[in-house]
XYZ file of C-alpha atoms in Angstrom:
727
model
C -43.334 35.180 -78.742
C -46.267 34.356 -80.217
C -49.573 35.687 -80.015
C -51.362 35.999 -77.193
C -54.219 33.601 -76.730
C -58.003 35.045 -77.353
C -59.538 34.306 -73.792
C -63.471 33.523 -74.417
C -65.902 32.592 -72.758
C -69.049 30.783 -73.292
C -71.960 30.477 -72.403
C -76.096 29.296 -72.878
C -79.411 28.572 -70.846
C -79.147 25.301 -70.869
C -79.150 22.723 -69.231
C -76.285 20.308 -69.621
C -77.273 17.892 -67.925
C -80.164 16.691 -70.289
C -79.334 14.533 -73.697
C -80.898 18.153 -76.754
C -80.030 20.605 -79.551
C -79.155 23.297 -77.286
C -76.516 21.670 -75.359
C -75.475 19.962 -77.863
C -74.672 23.084 -79.860
C -73.223 25.004 -76.850
C -70.148 21.493 -76.721
C -70.257 22.085 -81.064
C -68.815 25.427 -79.948
C -66.356 24.648 -77.860
C -65.279 21.793 -79.998
C -64.885 24.666 -82.473
C -63.125 27.237 -80.946
C -61.129 23.966 -79.511
C -59.887 23.239 -83.230
C -56.760 26.738 -82.308
C -54.969 25.985 -80.103
C -54.254 29.875 -79.533
C -57.880 29.524 -77.896
C -58.463 29.235 -74.377
C -62.766 28.401 -73.230
C -64.436 29.312 -71.289
C -67.415 27.413 -70.061
C -70.052 28.891 -67.492
C -72.764 26.391 -66.206
C -76.563 27.527 -66.214
C -76.041 24.125 -63.509
C -73.801 22.007 -62.163
C -72.486 19.065 -64.156
C -74.688 15.620 -62.622
C -74.972 13.594 -65.937
C -71.989 14.017 -67.933
C -73.112 12.410 -71.192
C -73.043 16.039 -73.245
C -70.348 17.442 -71.661
C -67.536 14.120 -71.654
C -66.720 15.046 -75.151
C -65.785 19.041 -74.107
C -64.614 18.010 -70.582
C -61.436 15.783 -71.329
C -60.303 18.896 -74.514
C -56.770 20.775 -73.486
C -57.263 24.789 -73.132
C -61.111 24.279 -72.545
C -62.577 25.330 -68.011
C -65.432 24.701 -66.675
C -66.867 28.308 -64.116
C -69.149 25.954 -61.921
C -69.965 28.981 -59.452
C -72.347 26.249 -57.132
C -69.267 24.264 -56.203
C -69.131 24.261 -51.636
C -64.968 26.744 -52.373
C -67.857 29.050 -54.403
C -67.547 32.956 -53.698
C -71.347 33.216 -54.276
C -73.520 31.340 -51.611
C -74.662 34.650 -50.749
C -76.198 34.739 -54.107
C -79.513 34.322 -54.328
C -79.163 31.553 -57.250
C -76.785 29.436 -55.028
C -79.493 27.887 -53.113
C -81.927 27.583 -56.302
C -78.294 26.090 -58.179
C -79.174 27.498 -61.174
C -78.635 30.615 -62.924
C -82.021 32.274 -64.339
C -81.414 34.852 -67.499
C -81.261 37.756 -65.800
C -78.225 36.558 -63.330
C -76.592 34.782 -65.485
C -76.497 37.929 -67.774
C -75.273 39.829 -64.848
C -72.589 37.184 -63.979
C -71.361 37.142 -67.038
C -70.847 40.926 -66.920
C -68.536 40.462 -63.654
C -66.898 37.814 -65.237
C -65.897 39.847 -68.905
C -64.770 42.719 -66.286
C -62.843 40.805 -63.934
C -61.020 38.031 -66.463
C -60.739 40.546 -69.385
C -61.828 38.439 -72.161
C -62.115 39.154 -75.368
C -64.924 37.996 -76.658
C -68.493 35.647 -75.836
C -70.780 33.192 -77.035
C -74.433 33.120 -75.802
C -76.880 31.293 -77.074
C -80.816 32.262 -76.053
C -83.451 34.864 -76.348
C -84.425 36.276 -72.526
C -80.532 36.106 -71.416
C -79.260 38.290 -74.499
C -81.902 40.805 -73.827
C -80.872 40.518 -70.224
C -77.757 40.950 -71.106
C -78.084 43.929 -74.010
C -78.571 45.970 -70.963
C -74.174 46.264 -70.424
C -73.399 47.275 -73.125
C -69.989 47.304 -72.804
C -70.070 43.606 -72.069
C -72.985 43.696 -74.928
C -69.987 45.417 -77.905
C -67.510 41.542 -76.941
C -70.890 39.256 -77.523
C -71.096 37.152 -80.075
C -75.484 35.910 -79.621
C -77.163 33.648 -81.479
C -81.245 33.216 -80.866
C -83.484 30.338 -82.790
C -85.859 30.753 -79.378
C -88.662 33.637 -80.849
C -91.306 33.542 -82.988
C -89.799 33.071 -86.810
C -92.434 34.723 -88.778
C -91.500 39.167 -88.489
C -95.652 39.996 -88.850
C -96.473 37.709 -86.146
C -94.029 38.378 -83.818
C -94.637 40.873 -81.320
C -94.238 44.893 -80.864
C -92.283 44.484 -78.010
C -90.284 40.956 -79.228
C -89.732 43.638 -82.633
C -87.880 45.796 -80.046
C -86.644 43.272 -78.155
C -84.705 42.056 -80.865
C -83.551 44.741 -81.571
C -82.364 46.053 -79.479
C -80.261 42.612 -78.364
C -78.457 43.342 -82.923
C -77.994 46.797 -82.469
C -75.504 46.102 -78.800
C -74.347 42.971 -79.950
C -71.020 42.947 -81.613
C -72.301 40.170 -84.632
C -75.553 38.173 -83.790
C -75.515 34.504 -84.797
C -77.018 32.340 -87.411
C -77.568 29.441 -88.366
C -78.486 29.456 -91.939
C -78.297 31.645 -94.868
C -81.851 31.888 -95.383
C -82.361 32.667 -91.491
C -79.775 35.337 -92.384
C -82.065 36.676 -95.200
C -84.904 36.296 -93.138
C -83.517 38.678 -90.021
C -81.485 41.337 -92.371
C -85.314 41.723 -93.720
C -85.584 43.406 -89.865
C -83.523 43.613 -88.368
C -80.250 46.154 -89.136
C -76.873 45.395 -87.283
C -73.323 47.369 -86.713
C -72.206 44.342 -89.478
C -73.449 42.389 -90.641
C -75.274 38.764 -89.828
C -72.686 35.412 -89.198
C -74.021 31.984 -90.225
C -73.191 29.698 -87.879
C -74.123 26.189 -88.421
C -75.068 23.488 -86.738
C -71.819 22.060 -86.615
C -70.497 18.331 -86.202
C -67.397 16.418 -84.991
C -64.845 16.745 -87.874
C -64.749 13.635 -91.108
C -62.978 10.368 -90.140
C -59.885 10.064 -93.254
C -61.322 6.644 -94.315
C -64.595 6.486 -96.397
C -67.740 5.600 -95.303
C -68.853 1.601 -97.987
C -72.860 3.460 -98.402
C -73.365 0.063 -97.421
C -76.080 -1.362 -94.611
C -75.076 -3.466 -92.537
C -78.689 -5.029 -90.765
C -82.501 -3.833 -90.635
C -81.657 -0.941 -87.676
C -83.151 2.262 -87.548
C -81.978 5.040 -85.485
C -82.771 7.357 -83.709
C -81.141 10.095 -81.100
C -82.489 13.413 -79.678
C -85.239 14.669 -78.071
C -88.797 14.085 -77.200
C -92.107 16.574 -78.283
C -95.128 15.960 -80.652
C -93.452 18.117 -83.007
C -90.480 15.578 -83.243
C -93.314 12.906 -84.269
C -92.241 10.904 -80.679
C -94.995 9.191 -81.256
C -95.681 8.685 -84.636
C -92.900 7.109 -85.708
C -92.583 4.634 -82.716
C -96.156 4.285 -84.234
C -95.296 4.132 -87.950
C -92.555 0.943 -86.865
C -94.483 -0.643 -85.576
C -96.494 -1.423 -89.589
C -92.998 -1.120 -90.669
C -92.253 -4.701 -88.763
C -95.652 -5.782 -89.927
C -94.535 -6.605 -93.612
C -90.760 -6.623 -92.520
C -90.333 -8.160 -88.682
C -86.058 -7.731 -88.863
C -86.566 -3.828 -89.034
C -85.331 -2.644 -85.002
C -85.551 0.600 -83.661
C -82.370 2.025 -81.135
C -83.209 5.489 -79.064
C -81.172 7.210 -77.542
C -82.196 10.128 -76.116
C -83.326 11.800 -71.874
C -84.928 14.943 -72.682
C -89.268 15.148 -73.260
C -90.965 18.071 -74.089
C -94.445 18.645 -72.914
C -97.448 18.124 -74.576
C -100.148 21.381 -73.513
C -102.451 18.873 -74.740
C -101.807 15.482 -74.074
C -100.055 16.213 -69.826
C -99.916 12.518 -70.038
C -97.284 12.134 -73.636
C -93.927 11.899 -71.472
C -95.878 8.412 -69.648
C -96.870 7.611 -73.292
C -93.440 7.317 -74.660
C -91.247 6.666 -71.805
C -93.795 3.185 -71.839
C -93.735 2.632 -75.367
C -89.841 3.138 -76.256
C -89.795 0.711 -72.627
C -91.827 -2.528 -73.913
C -92.994 -2.049 -78.004
C -90.957 -5.048 -79.358
C -88.476 -3.981 -82.154
C -87.451 -0.847 -79.743
C -84.655 -0.238 -78.525
C -84.082 2.912 -75.963
C -80.442 3.120 -74.564
C -81.457 7.167 -72.030
C -78.883 9.412 -72.897
C -75.798 8.323 -73.129
C -72.118 10.045 -74.374
C -71.538 11.694 -77.766
C -68.750 9.141 -78.147
C -71.069 6.618 -78.201
C -74.482 8.110 -80.195
C -71.548 8.026 -82.757
C -71.453 4.292 -82.307
C -74.738 4.083 -82.221
C -75.032 5.328 -85.464
C -72.019 3.931 -86.826
C -73.997 0.690 -85.585
C -77.272 0.831 -87.590
C -78.339 2.269 -90.088
C -80.928 4.173 -91.476
C -81.244 8.001 -89.469
C -84.606 8.636 -87.873
C -85.880 13.033 -89.079
C -89.427 12.961 -89.496
C -91.933 15.771 -87.935
C -94.807 17.507 -88.217
C -95.278 19.742 -91.340
C -94.643 22.188 -88.955
C -91.456 22.790 -88.502
C -91.440 22.754 -92.629
C -91.155 26.104 -92.309
C -88.454 26.719 -90.054
C -84.547 28.329 -91.040
C -83.058 25.740 -88.742
C -80.944 22.741 -90.251
C -80.853 19.786 -87.510
C -77.959 18.868 -86.547
C -78.966 15.136 -86.335
C -79.102 15.037 -89.824
C -75.398 16.039 -90.323
C -74.283 13.594 -87.548
C -76.214 10.729 -89.634
C -74.717 11.767 -92.926
C -71.460 11.869 -91.328
C -70.572 8.708 -90.957
C -72.235 7.866 -94.192
C -76.286 7.145 -92.919
C -78.727 8.029 -94.777
C -82.288 10.120 -93.490
C -86.313 9.286 -93.235
C -86.931 13.663 -93.267
C -90.056 16.130 -95.148
C -89.563 17.216 -97.723
C -89.045 21.153 -97.729
C -87.345 24.163 -99.425
C -84.683 23.980 -97.414
C -84.425 19.980 -97.261
C -84.279 19.758 -101.339
C -81.660 22.725 -101.133
C -79.954 20.505 -99.259
C -80.422 17.341 -100.446
C -81.842 18.480 -104.048
C -85.350 17.520 -104.434
C -84.557 13.663 -106.080
C -83.505 12.681 -102.691
C -84.911 9.382 -102.563
C -85.592 8.965 -98.679
C -88.564 12.718 -97.775
C -91.189 11.070 -96.129
C -94.343 13.697 -95.472
C -96.626 10.695 -94.489
C -96.940 7.158 -92.341
C -97.225 5.884 -95.463
C -94.717 7.367 -96.963
C -93.251 6.296 -93.872
C -93.413 2.677 -94.467
C -93.299 2.063 -97.661
C -89.261 4.550 -97.486
C -88.249 2.129 -94.528
C -89.025 -1.386 -96.960
C -86.881 0.799 -100.163
C -83.956 1.335 -98.376
C -83.277 -1.483 -97.584
C -84.589 -3.269 -100.270
C -82.883 -1.639 -102.785
C -79.543 -1.367 -102.275
C -78.410 1.900 -105.003
C -80.713 3.579 -103.821
C -79.777 3.841 -100.490
C -75.944 4.267 -100.867
C -77.280 7.855 -103.439
C -78.999 9.324 -100.087
C -76.642 8.109 -97.869
C -73.670 9.980 -100.326
C -76.142 12.765 -100.411
C -76.189 13.250 -97.118
C -72.416 12.468 -96.514
C -71.031 14.855 -99.089
C -73.505 18.002 -97.281
C -71.990 17.420 -93.782
C -68.990 17.760 -95.113
C -69.032 21.335 -95.056
C -70.636 21.069 -90.882
C -67.451 20.354 -89.564
C -65.937 21.730 -85.864
C -62.530 21.900 -88.506
C -64.410 23.636 -91.737
C -66.720 25.940 -89.339
C -64.331 27.524 -88.062
C -62.002 28.291 -90.734
C -64.563 29.850 -92.124
C -65.033 32.369 -89.497
C -61.617 32.546 -87.819
C -61.214 35.803 -88.857
C -64.516 37.887 -87.229
C -63.175 34.979 -83.919
C -59.772 37.408 -84.255
C -60.452 40.363 -85.230
C -62.560 40.269 -80.994
C -59.385 40.106 -79.814
C -58.076 43.461 -77.625
C -54.740 44.331 -79.844
C -52.624 45.477 -76.787
C -51.181 49.037 -77.719
C -48.409 50.456 -76.158
C -47.459 54.759 -75.647
C -44.071 55.100 -75.280
C -42.578 58.538 -74.692
C -40.952 62.193 -72.115
C -43.823 64.387 -74.109
C -47.232 62.178 -74.687
C -49.814 66.239 -75.072
C -49.963 66.007 -78.499
C -51.380 62.246 -78.859
C -53.179 62.355 -76.083
C -56.751 62.633 -77.881
C -55.946 60.109 -80.211
C -54.124 57.846 -77.013
C -58.018 58.581 -75.006
C -59.701 57.731 -78.757
C -57.973 54.191 -79.036
C -58.683 53.758 -75.021
C -62.657 53.601 -74.997
C -62.472 51.892 -78.214
C -63.120 48.222 -77.127
C -61.151 46.537 -79.831
C -57.667 48.016 -77.595
C -55.966 48.080 -74.667
C -53.611 50.484 -73.895
C -50.545 50.743 -72.323
C -48.947 53.750 -71.047
C -44.411 53.180 -70.811
C -43.400 57.241 -69.327
C -40.218 58.530 -69.990
C -38.656 61.084 -67.866
C -36.692 61.946 -70.699
C -35.328 61.859 -74.362
C -33.085 58.790 -73.774
C -34.387 58.201 -69.359
C -35.931 55.993 -68.470
C -37.792 52.634 -66.073
C -36.123 50.321 -68.051
C -37.500 46.840 -65.861
C -41.117 48.726 -66.491
C -40.304 49.187 -69.898
C -39.642 45.599 -70.803
C -42.861 45.180 -68.412
C -44.845 46.498 -71.177
C -42.958 45.661 -74.307
C -44.203 41.834 -72.965
C -47.229 42.614 -73.831
C -48.040 44.202 -76.706
C -49.617 44.037 -80.089
C -48.506 48.032 -81.095
C -45.492 49.934 -79.601
C -45.739 53.522 -80.638
C -43.538 55.727 -80.013
C -44.509 59.608 -79.703
C -41.136 61.240 -81.307
C -38.701 60.266 -82.215
C -35.909 59.798 -79.961
C -34.383 57.616 -77.065
C -37.606 55.349 -76.716
C -37.417 54.909 -80.864
C -34.538 53.508 -80.371
C -34.326 51.111 -77.640
C -37.613 50.250 -78.838
C -36.014 49.656 -82.778
C -33.323 47.270 -81.077
C -36.154 45.321 -78.244
C -38.841 45.128 -80.059
C -40.295 41.261 -81.086
C -41.228 39.507 -83.807
C -44.811 39.893 -83.800
C -44.922 43.062 -83.016
C -45.838 46.361 -85.406
C -43.249 49.459 -84.150
C -45.042 53.718 -85.001
C -42.631 56.643 -84.273
C -43.957 59.565 -84.619
C -41.461 62.491 -85.385
C -42.274 65.958 -85.097
C -39.456 68.424 -84.918
C -35.980 68.964 -82.083
C -36.264 64.878 -83.672
C -33.966 67.004 -86.686
C -31.336 68.422 -84.309
C -30.567 64.506 -82.151
C -28.482 61.871 -83.506
C -31.352 59.579 -82.571
C -32.804 58.560 -86.259
C -29.430 57.490 -86.759
C -30.097 54.849 -83.911
C -32.694 53.388 -85.561
C -32.834 49.700 -86.561
C -35.099 51.421 -89.198
C -35.860 47.420 -90.334
C -37.223 47.377 -87.258
C -40.209 50.828 -87.347
C -43.042 49.632 -89.247
C -44.206 52.518 -90.302
C -42.712 56.445 -89.234
C -45.599 58.983 -88.887
C -44.514 63.399 -89.916
C -46.527 66.096 -88.744
C -45.960 67.287 -91.911
C -44.321 66.332 -95.415
C -41.985 69.564 -94.857
C -41.421 67.159 -91.883
C -41.333 63.834 -93.995
C -38.718 64.530 -96.424
C -36.042 66.087 -93.394
C -35.810 63.268 -92.412
C -35.629 61.681 -95.605
C -32.599 64.736 -96.555
C -31.316 64.250 -93.264
C -31.023 60.403 -92.477
C -32.161 59.057 -95.452
C -35.939 57.255 -93.872
C -36.819 55.536 -97.556
C -40.087 57.937 -98.473
C -42.112 54.435 -98.626
C -41.535 53.812 -95.104
C -42.656 57.728 -94.371
C -47.253 58.995 -93.942
C -48.101 62.416 -93.151
C -50.806 62.331 -90.173
C -51.214 65.412 -89.053
C -51.544 67.277 -85.444
C -55.521 66.916 -84.747
C -58.201 68.836 -82.963
C -61.664 67.691 -81.437
C -63.297 70.072 -83.917
C -67.306 69.754 -82.937
C -65.834 70.453 -78.945
C -64.209 73.841 -80.024
C -67.020 74.491 -82.006
C -68.721 76.601 -79.863
C -71.149 79.577 -79.903
C -68.803 83.447 -79.535
C -69.289 85.017 -77.044
C -68.372 87.649 -77.170
C -70.054 91.458 -78.902
C -65.961 93.299 -79.944
C -64.162 90.384 -81.143
C -62.310 92.003 -83.745
C -60.956 93.886 -80.395
C -59.239 90.223 -78.920
C -56.534 88.965 -79.830
C -55.370 85.520 -78.890
C -52.338 83.264 -78.967
C -52.175 80.072 -77.282
C -48.324 78.996 -75.449
C -45.589 81.448 -75.244
C -42.852 79.572 -74.778
C -39.841 78.594 -75.088
C -38.852 81.767 -76.323
C -39.252 80.911 -80.768
C -42.706 81.238 -79.739
C -41.711 85.100 -80.286
C -44.160 87.293 -78.469
C -42.162 89.604 -78.606
C -43.107 89.756 -82.149
C -48.151 89.770 -80.473
C -47.310 93.024 -78.411
C -45.466 94.550 -81.142
C -48.513 94.396 -83.448
C -50.425 95.004 -79.926
C -48.586 98.223 -79.944
C -49.062 99.684 -83.933
C -53.304 98.604 -82.869
C -53.407 100.603 -79.698
C -52.035 103.643 -81.599
C -55.335 102.867 -83.991
C -57.648 102.070 -80.854
C -57.440 101.491 -77.130
C -59.761 98.541 -77.235
C -56.876 96.619 -78.087
C -56.223 93.190 -75.811
C -54.206 90.347 -76.195
C -54.954 87.387 -74.670
C -51.723 84.169 -72.789
C -53.247 81.236 -72.598
C -50.870 78.550 -71.797
C -47.653 78.493 -69.039
C -47.189 82.010 -67.151
C -42.612 81.402 -68.103
C -42.291 82.674 -64.540
C -43.666 78.766 -63.924
C -41.754 76.797 -66.294
C -39.279 75.118 -64.194
C -36.388 75.084 -67.089
C -36.714 78.893 -68.280
C -34.888 80.522 -64.861
C -31.688 76.848 -65.901
C -31.103 78.562 -69.482
C -29.723 81.786 -69.217
C -30.651 82.613 -72.756
C -34.179 81.809 -71.700
C -34.353 83.446 -68.245
C -33.087 86.352 -70.468
C -36.329 87.163 -73.227
C -38.799 86.456 -70.674
C -37.751 89.254 -67.564
C -36.819 91.445 -70.551
C -40.804 90.771 -71.848
C -42.227 90.702 -69.136
C -40.025 94.420 -68.222
C -41.415 95.578 -70.421
C -44.954 94.735 -70.483
C -45.211 95.923 -66.781
C -43.586 99.553 -67.723
C -45.642 100.529 -70.404
C -49.367 100.693 -71.333
C -48.827 96.668 -72.294
C -49.811 96.590 -69.077
C -53.790 96.792 -68.557
C -54.080 95.717 -73.064
C -52.065 92.646 -71.856
C -53.993 89.285 -69.284
C -52.446 85.526 -68.866
C -54.945 83.775 -69.202
C -53.230 80.162 -67.808
C -53.213 77.014 -68.013
C -56.634 74.662 -68.566
C -57.494 71.805 -70.159
C -61.165 75.383 -71.876
C -58.824 75.983 -74.609
C -62.742 75.548 -76.205
C -64.346 77.994 -74.108
C -61.266 79.933 -73.912
C -61.797 80.523 -77.819
C -65.179 81.641 -77.686
C -64.492 85.161 -76.918
C -61.624 85.497 -79.478
C -61.279 86.557 -83.019
C -57.258 86.906 -83.893
C -54.853 84.117 -83.148
C -51.407 84.239 -82.964
C -49.191 82.055 -84.397
C -45.468 84.136 -84.504
C -42.873 80.907 -83.619
C -39.518 80.849 -86.000
C -39.391 77.222 -85.857
C -42.294 74.492 -86.424
C -43.210 71.171 -87.257
C -46.661 71.833 -86.518
C -48.318 74.454 -84.719
C -51.439 72.845 -83.312
C -53.213 76.663 -82.280
C -53.324 78.069 -85.883
C -56.077 74.897 -86.187
C -58.105 74.836 -82.990
C -58.560 78.355 -83.875
C -59.451 77.566 -87.214
C -61.629 75.086 -85.792
C -62.982 76.852 -82.860
C -64.064 80.006 -85.859
C -61.478 82.431 -85.074
C -59.677 84.121 -87.250
C -55.467 82.624 -87.599
C -52.492 85.076 -87.740
C -49.256 82.730 -89.355
C -45.951 84.226 -89.814
C -45.165 81.890 -91.791
C -41.845 78.745 -91.120
C -40.525 77.240 -93.308
C -42.836 74.071 -94.086
C -46.433 76.393 -92.906
C -47.023 75.561 -96.074
C -47.282 72.262 -96.289
C -50.417 72.555 -93.248
C -52.347 75.613 -94.447
C -53.518 77.768 -96.350
C -51.238 80.317 -98.267
C -53.307 83.549 -97.947
C -52.514 83.241 -94.557
C -49.076 83.157 -94.053
C -46.977 85.752 -93.801
C -43.688 87.085 -92.860
C -43.758 89.952 -91.175
C -46.316 90.561 -88.743
C -47.479 94.256 -89.461
C -49.015 92.470 -91.955
C -51.186 91.040 -89.426
C -52.128 94.633 -87.734
C -52.514 95.521 -92.027
C -55.888 92.921 -91.190
C -57.255 92.896 -88.148
C -57.688 96.582 -88.943
C -59.748 95.495 -91.655
C -61.836 93.856 -90.128
C -62.631 96.291 -87.600
C -65.592 96.447 -85.586
C -67.695 94.236 -88.388
C -67.630 90.868 -85.378
C -70.372 89.593 -88.111
C -67.851 89.650 -91.521
C -64.919 88.633 -89.437
C -67.489 85.140 -88.318
C -68.335 84.742 -91.379
C -64.426 85.425 -93.241
C -63.497 82.787 -90.481
C -66.804 80.371 -91.399
C -64.408 79.137 -94.162
C -61.549 78.540 -91.902
C -63.168 76.234 -90.136
C -64.456 74.104 -93.052
C -60.794 73.723 -93.533
C -59.831 72.298 -90.612
C -62.704 70.211 -89.779
C -61.936 68.303 -93.248
C -57.811 68.198 -92.373
C -57.730 68.497 -88.591
C -60.794 67.172 -87.578
C -59.839 64.140 -85.007
C -62.699 62.052 -86.719
C -60.821 62.001 -89.649
C -56.744 61.000 -88.273
C -58.102 58.780 -85.796
C -59.474 56.582 -89.086
C -56.506 57.325 -90.343
C -54.101 56.856 -87.099
C -56.367 53.459 -86.661
C -55.478 51.855 -90.461
C -52.168 52.581 -89.748
C -51.904 51.504 -86.024
C -54.391 47.828 -87.384
C -51.667 47.705 -90.664
C -55.116 46.630 -92.840
C -54.137 48.950 -94.740
C -50.123 50.024 -97.254
C -51.870 53.983 -98.287
C -49.744 56.494 -98.235
C -51.045 58.785 -96.767
C -48.230 61.468 -98.124
C -48.253 64.662 -99.514
C -43.697 64.646 -100.082
C -43.086 67.470 -101.830
C -41.647 68.320 -105.113
């Protein structure tokens, strides 16, 4: 089984019924993405396709689908845009957001400033969006503050910002800071043919493909051609394109240019034709035209037409400017910046084969780097990073991994599935198989029957991670692991790493230590009691190996000195834990414990504060937290206490020394009494000393830091060993 396909939504704020650069850009993006057979592309249409010339080349591609919301069977008939048969930027943004949310695309490609600004209000969608802009003021010193603020908002919220050239990237980076570097999405052309062009002229035929606009010198090119034909009457011009930009200074611009295209001698206007026919037209011609107004010389954009001419072995008449000199060399022979130069260079190219060949080869060699395949190869890794990694968490008890799960759920790079087991080896096999089929990474919380089953059923492309606590060492399950199928085993303490190696022979290099995590920010709340030195706490008192009886011993000793001491238990009351009643030894222990409290002065000094997700607020009024267990793999309570600024008191269980500071570990709980009494009525001193351990907790147990370590293991991007093995 291979990795899940990458699903991409593409939308440009462009009319795909007109042949121009922005429409060709969109089809080029689709062609580029189509280079990978594991990528599926949906193209959302701004308008229904009524002229197929632009889209014909992508409509026939496998794994490409058009989304047209204006059809007869559209589900959007009640939307205002349905009647108007066109999407405005705000409408398109809302629709893109809906599609991303409902169809779960991995990423979107968009083009258009107004569209991108409208979409920036949908932050979650923007985290999946690659944004390409050209329609903005390219001189930041001339841009309005409003435009710059909008650009900044778009850049801040986009998953990646795209620009056409290295020059534009450098320009953007002078005034826009983004979470990830800008990516260059260069102009693209079809993949180069295997056969190298001859670089020889066939006839005296010029060719122009593209839009008609004042700055594109539409009229000037026709004027120059007329004068060329005075000297060389057999020169002709083939023209393809049907998009006209308005001239604010000449309302008759379109009418005049259209008339000349239809009537000027030597001009053959083919209007809008499919991209494949454009290629044929260029092939049958000799010299491409990309002469433009000098106002465009400082543009940071590179003309796709220039690449198309070059890819087919044709030289081009184009402006001399910094970008063109950098791409083709300052000695490129067919630079033109005036009508006289245009006439001169046409004659030069048609009468000097060596000059023609030199210019054509320069264009051809430059164009090689701009093919669909070459462009995709440069962007492949960044594109595939956009796919959500599906993490499957499987186990019977997920409480210790819950915080990590919530972080992964909040991260747009991940999708979280859960296979909740009913016991160490009891599960819904069909559900597990369904989850397995969707997962990229399987995370077994506890290395019990879940780890055995998944290690025996994982698929070749999947990563399997197993997190072991302590009870696993008392079971046969680790011996049943298909160990070669487990990519990493996480232990919650260095001691447990060594135990798993000693008992089961698991190689140390396959294991990693990542401590249990605490939400240090959430726990860091101001204390709310003036008598913290008298307020004692214990988080969790079940099962009996937690030894709450020792906590009562400490309390009894303290009460002999002062009746103000109070002990608070946080967690399930023993009477509320169903399994205690089913285990005779456990049941007897807690009956005796509760009787001891009820039949002594302890009853006025012991409080059961119940279970709940409010440990952070509970700890605000607790000065000392007990850890009196016989056995633990980690014991989260001292870490929570430290992060909250409470003072932890830890009875030394085996392995505690690999997690907590030595000075906190004692073998005799009478030391608890001595420590507590040393702070009597000295709240400030207690809080100051606890502050040092708060810093220790942030360094070793803070969720933010441990999440980064966990993510590295999940992603498999590093082989760094976080384990600290015992010597």
